[in-house]
């Protein structure tokens, strides 16, 4: 496949592409630079995510807290720290913002999913039913459903308003490592240590497709592309794969980082050029050109495994979080040449 466009916008026609080619100058890559380092977590950072509207940045930690920052200020001032009423050692593994950034949910080691109202900064729901650590969670785009994945090998789908479990998907034969909804909320993708990535009908719970590589390495993460046509997976053989899930085949691979031990999410950056971004066990953040698969930059600054990355939805900004003893969140910014000179 020559052009695997993952963005939401319409692709130009073949004729338009042919006509534009002779006059289209190559775009020089503008490197990301470290802008801010955020500290405060007392345990390893487990996830970092920008809110869908780009106003907020949240980080979760093994210390059992969520920290919420304002992304409107380049210093990222702390707004609040949210700490659920859980016992010692009950860390948080993942977080998800609702659309509109009104709610935030966190996956907890105490087998629950906790939900907060961000306006009042109060915990409003505790979703119970999983029988082992909850490792991942994700709101659907409509924010009326939440999916969660657990070490109990199931995916649960919850009604946000009532907190009721709508269905339990017997998804995998080993721990579930990620869940994600597509752009219209009609599908859920899940991944697992069992080497499988599965796509589900979110309304019925029917398994629509199972993606598996010949070598079946443990799948540590899966995410739909912004346009919903592809699935990006991370596997514990230091490889990212971009799948055309309808065809059941991967069309691109991205390598160069180190990932053999931890579940490290990857993501898409589509604000300027199109990149795939991932953390790595060598303490760096890697950026690949989506189409050419070449590494365009390696961001150095963390001192331990970069366990999570998030790209701002509108600006060329990347947030990254690391395991201990680093325990920091770093903000990387891609600035225009004029900005760098000033």
XYZ file of C-alpha atoms in Angstrom:
342
model
C 0.000 0.000 0.000
C 1.708 3.176 -1.172
C -0.184 5.699 0.954
C -1.638 4.687 4.299
C -3.354 7.912 5.347
C -4.495 7.685 8.955
C -5.888 11.201 9.420
C -9.539 12.242 9.461
C -9.408 14.467 6.391
C -10.381 13.307 2.878
C -7.560 12.023 0.697
C -6.907 13.858 -2.586
C -7.869 12.057 -5.752
C -5.154 10.210 -7.720
C -5.433 12.924 -10.380
C -4.885 15.685 -7.827
C -1.918 13.845 -6.358
C -0.389 13.459 -9.813
C -0.892 17.138 -10.677
C 0.533 18.400 -7.380
C 3.608 16.174 -7.333
C 5.894 18.299 -9.588
C 5.341 21.504 -7.556
C 5.263 20.042 -4.056
C 8.532 20.879 -2.275
C 9.709 18.512 0.472
C 8.980 19.747 3.970
C 12.034 20.039 6.203
C 11.642 18.303 9.522
C 11.480 20.625 12.518
C 12.880 18.884 15.602
C 11.130 18.695 18.958
C 12.922 20.241 21.933
C 12.373 19.781 25.667
C 10.308 22.614 27.088
C 9.156 21.567 30.570
C 9.754 18.790 33.107
C 6.958 18.053 35.581
C 7.696 16.270 38.837
C 5.639 15.335 41.863
C 4.620 11.699 41.495
C 6.016 9.512 44.246
C 5.877 6.379 42.102
C 6.424 5.440 38.475
C 4.353 7.366 35.941
C 2.004 4.865 34.271
C 0.184 7.037 31.709
C 0.120 10.574 30.321
C -2.688 11.938 28.167
C -3.839 15.244 26.756
C -7.555 15.911 26.985
C -9.502 15.810 23.690
C -9.839 19.611 23.680
C -6.135 20.097 24.468
C -6.752 22.218 27.570
C -5.528 19.657 30.091
C -2.784 17.113 30.620
C -3.198 14.257 33.080
C -0.741 11.725 34.458
C -1.420 8.578 36.474
C 1.037 6.778 38.695
C 1.866 3.669 40.656
C 1.583 5.930 43.706
C -2.215 5.760 43.270
C -2.741 9.367 42.179
C -3.844 11.317 39.128
C -2.245 14.709 38.560
C -4.033 17.259 36.385
C -2.172 20.127 34.690
C -3.225 23.137 32.639
C -1.920 22.782 29.081
C -2.842 26.393 28.292
C 0.326 27.627 30.027
C 3.761 26.492 28.842
C 4.791 25.886 32.457
C 1.928 23.377 32.873
C 0.822 24.480 36.366
C -0.691 21.756 38.550
C -4.467 22.140 38.865
C -5.078 19.333 41.343
C -4.070 15.875 42.476
C -6.818 13.273 42.594
C -6.336 10.334 44.931
C -8.964 7.584 45.129
C -9.750 5.978 48.457
C -7.807 2.775 47.928
C -5.422 0.732 49.982
C -1.616 0.842 49.977
C -0.048 -0.553 46.834
C -3.146 0.017 44.711
C -1.576 1.953 41.877
C -3.196 3.335 38.743
C -2.225 1.881 35.363
C -4.133 3.949 32.800
C -6.435 6.935 32.363
C -8.940 8.255 29.856
C -10.672 11.603 29.322
C -14.269 11.816 28.195
C -15.012 13.883 25.109
C -15.463 17.458 26.266
C -12.989 16.752 29.082
C -15.689 16.741 31.762
C -14.830 13.327 33.190
C -11.677 11.328 33.728
C -11.437 7.603 34.448
C -8.537 5.583 35.816
C -7.785 1.856 35.787
C -6.721 0.636 39.223
C -4.831 -2.281 40.708
C -7.663 -2.667 43.232
C -9.783 -4.227 40.427
C -11.908 -1.118 39.910
C -12.278 1.737 37.464
C -12.578 5.108 39.202
C -14.304 8.096 37.620
C -14.044 11.793 38.551
C -15.989 14.907 37.627
C -13.270 17.403 36.745
C -15.317 20.525 37.401
C -15.940 19.586 41.017
C -12.768 17.459 41.272
C -14.773 14.763 43.043
C -14.908 11.012 42.516
C -18.374 10.137 41.234
C -18.214 6.447 40.289
C -16.420 3.259 41.257
C -16.970 0.532 38.656
C -16.616 -2.947 40.141
C -16.759 -6.413 38.605
C -13.271 -7.248 37.354
C -11.600 -10.030 39.343
C -7.990 -8.925 38.851
C -5.998 -5.753 38.205
C -7.679 -3.336 35.773
C -4.902 -2.416 33.365
C -6.535 -0.155 30.767
C -9.639 1.940 30.101
C -11.110 4.119 27.357
C -14.209 6.266 26.864
C -16.066 6.029 23.574
C -16.281 9.294 21.540
C -19.857 9.863 22.709
C -18.680 9.407 26.320
C -21.722 7.338 27.238
C -19.702 4.103 27.397
C -16.382 3.096 28.897
C -14.361 -0.012 28.084
C -11.894 -1.574 30.513
C -9.411 -4.426 30.194
C -8.029 -6.525 33.011
C -5.582 -9.183 34.039
C -8.720 -11.324 34.458
C -8.526 -11.679 30.609
C -11.859 -9.916 29.977
C -13.005 -6.635 28.498
C -15.951 -5.005 30.225
C -18.175 -2.356 28.652
C -19.835 0.055 31.091
C -22.653 2.572 30.860
C -21.123 5.812 32.114
C -24.269 7.422 33.494
C -25.363 4.526 35.686
C -22.032 2.739 36.144
C -23.745 -0.485 35.088
C -21.772 -3.192 33.270
C -23.440 -3.649 29.887
C -21.461 -6.687 28.753
C -18.436 -8.800 29.526
C -16.322 -9.904 26.586
C -14.344 -13.141 27.135
C -11.711 -11.425 25.080
C -8.419 -13.222 25.581
C -6.603 -16.140 27.185
C -4.047 -13.926 28.959
C -4.121 -10.416 30.510
C -5.699 -7.643 28.414
C -3.155 -4.876 27.794
C -5.196 -2.173 26.012
C -8.646 -1.132 24.830
C -9.630 1.610 22.388
C -12.738 2.791 20.522
C -12.735 3.825 16.873
C -13.749 7.314 15.730
C -17.527 6.721 15.797
C -17.561 4.354 18.764
C -18.919 1.411 16.783
C -15.856 -0.788 17.413
C -13.503 -1.655 20.250
C -9.996 -2.997 19.766
C -8.318 -5.026 22.501
C -4.835 -6.501 22.812
C -3.319 -9.154 25.033
C -0.236 -11.060 26.068
C -1.819 -14.005 24.243
C -0.473 -12.519 20.989
C -3.891 -11.545 19.665
C -5.463 -8.227 18.795
C -9.253 -8.374 18.449
C -11.797 -5.952 16.985
C -15.284 -6.041 18.526
C -18.681 -4.643 17.657
C -19.253 -2.360 20.649
C -23.054 -2.666 20.485
C -23.269 -6.467 20.377
C -19.917 -7.663 21.729
C -19.422 -9.756 18.584
C -15.784 -10.364 17.586
C -15.434 -8.957 14.074
C -11.749 -9.646 13.424
C -8.735 -11.251 15.063
C -5.314 -9.910 14.116
C -2.331 -12.156 14.733
C 1.231 -12.173 13.437
C 2.875 -15.448 12.407
C 5.247 -15.314 15.385
C 2.456 -14.276 17.809
C 4.560 -12.028 20.076
C 2.698 -10.638 23.122
C 0.687 -7.589 22.057
C 1.249 -4.832 24.577
C -0.902 -2.121 22.986
C -3.406 -1.454 20.197
C -4.980 1.765 18.979
C -7.232 2.792 16.077
C -5.883 5.390 13.662
C -7.713 8.756 13.751
C -9.754 7.826 10.664
C -10.560 4.366 12.018
C -9.193 2.497 8.995
C -6.073 1.082 10.636
C -4.911 -0.347 13.956
C -1.470 0.393 15.377
C -0.058 -2.336 17.616
C 2.985 -2.604 19.865
C 4.494 -6.017 20.496
C 7.183 -7.221 22.873
C 9.616 -7.881 20.040
C 10.448 -4.155 19.726
C 8.112 -3.713 16.756
C 5.157 -1.492 15.913
C 2.778 -2.697 13.213
C 0.169 -0.744 11.279
C -2.686 -3.093 10.362
C -5.327 -2.795 7.709
C -7.645 -4.671 10.021
C -10.391 -5.151 7.441
C -7.947 -7.154 5.339
C -6.347 -8.745 8.400
C -2.848 -7.765 7.246
C -0.251 -5.340 8.525
C 0.996 -2.875 5.937
C 3.914 -1.197 7.735
C 6.356 -1.925 10.575
C 8.320 0.547 12.676
C 11.524 -0.510 14.452
C 14.541 0.950 16.212
C 13.221 1.400 19.730
C 13.524 -1.163 22.545
C 10.380 -2.842 23.889
C 10.631 -6.375 25.230
C 9.419 -6.054 28.820
C 6.845 -3.302 29.416
C 3.495 -2.389 27.870
C 4.427 0.852 26.125
C 1.629 2.591 24.199
C 2.294 4.223 20.840
C 0.269 6.963 19.192
C -0.210 9.075 16.075
C 0.895 12.687 15.676
C -1.046 14.273 12.800
C -1.033 18.006 13.587
C 1.622 18.978 11.043
C 3.257 16.050 9.322
C 2.197 12.493 10.164
C 4.330 10.582 12.668
C 4.136 7.481 14.811
C 5.388 8.148 18.344
C 6.415 5.671 21.043
C 8.345 5.463 24.264
C 11.174 2.979 24.679
C 13.053 0.992 27.300
C 16.262 2.861 26.396
C 14.782 6.009 28.066
C 14.002 7.753 24.765
C 10.948 8.818 22.766
C 10.996 7.738 19.109
C 9.293 9.437 16.163
C 8.879 7.697 12.814
C 7.636 9.160 9.568
C 4.321 7.386 9.078
C 4.827 6.679 5.385
C 8.570 6.086 5.011
C 8.898 4.292 8.398
C 12.193 6.115 8.987
C 13.102 7.397 12.441
C 13.016 11.196 12.193
C 13.986 11.938 15.800
C 14.933 10.328 19.095
C 14.084 12.498 22.114
C 16.601 12.088 24.924
C 16.160 13.384 28.462
C 14.448 10.740 30.591
C 16.583 8.467 32.759
C 14.414 5.351 32.709
C 11.894 3.562 30.471
C 9.473 5.962 28.773
C 6.260 4.132 29.530
C 3.735 6.486 27.929
C 3.448 9.221 25.307
C 0.638 11.533 24.234
C 0.361 14.037 21.382
C -1.559 17.295 21.728
C -4.678 17.184 19.500
C -4.051 20.590 17.885
C -0.462 21.657 18.521
C 2.918 20.035 17.864
C 3.487 19.040 21.480
C 4.379 15.618 22.915
C 4.112 14.596 26.568
C 6.066 11.617 27.878
C 6.143 9.854 31.243
C 8.783 7.560 32.737
C 9.159 4.812 35.281
C 11.032 5.339 38.553
C 13.425 6.509 39.696
C 12.827 9.124 36.961
C 9.058 9.486 37.699
C 8.823 12.662 35.606
C 6.583 13.945 32.823
C 8.363 15.837 30.063
C 6.877 18.222 27.511
C 8.472 18.386 24.061
C 7.593 21.132 21.565
C 8.147 21.410 17.831
C 8.807 25.081 17.111
C 8.984 26.941 13.832
C 12.426 28.154 12.776
C 11.505 31.780 13.550
C 10.491 30.814 17.096
C 13.796 29.028 17.668
C 15.774 32.103 16.541
C 13.878 34.506 18.830
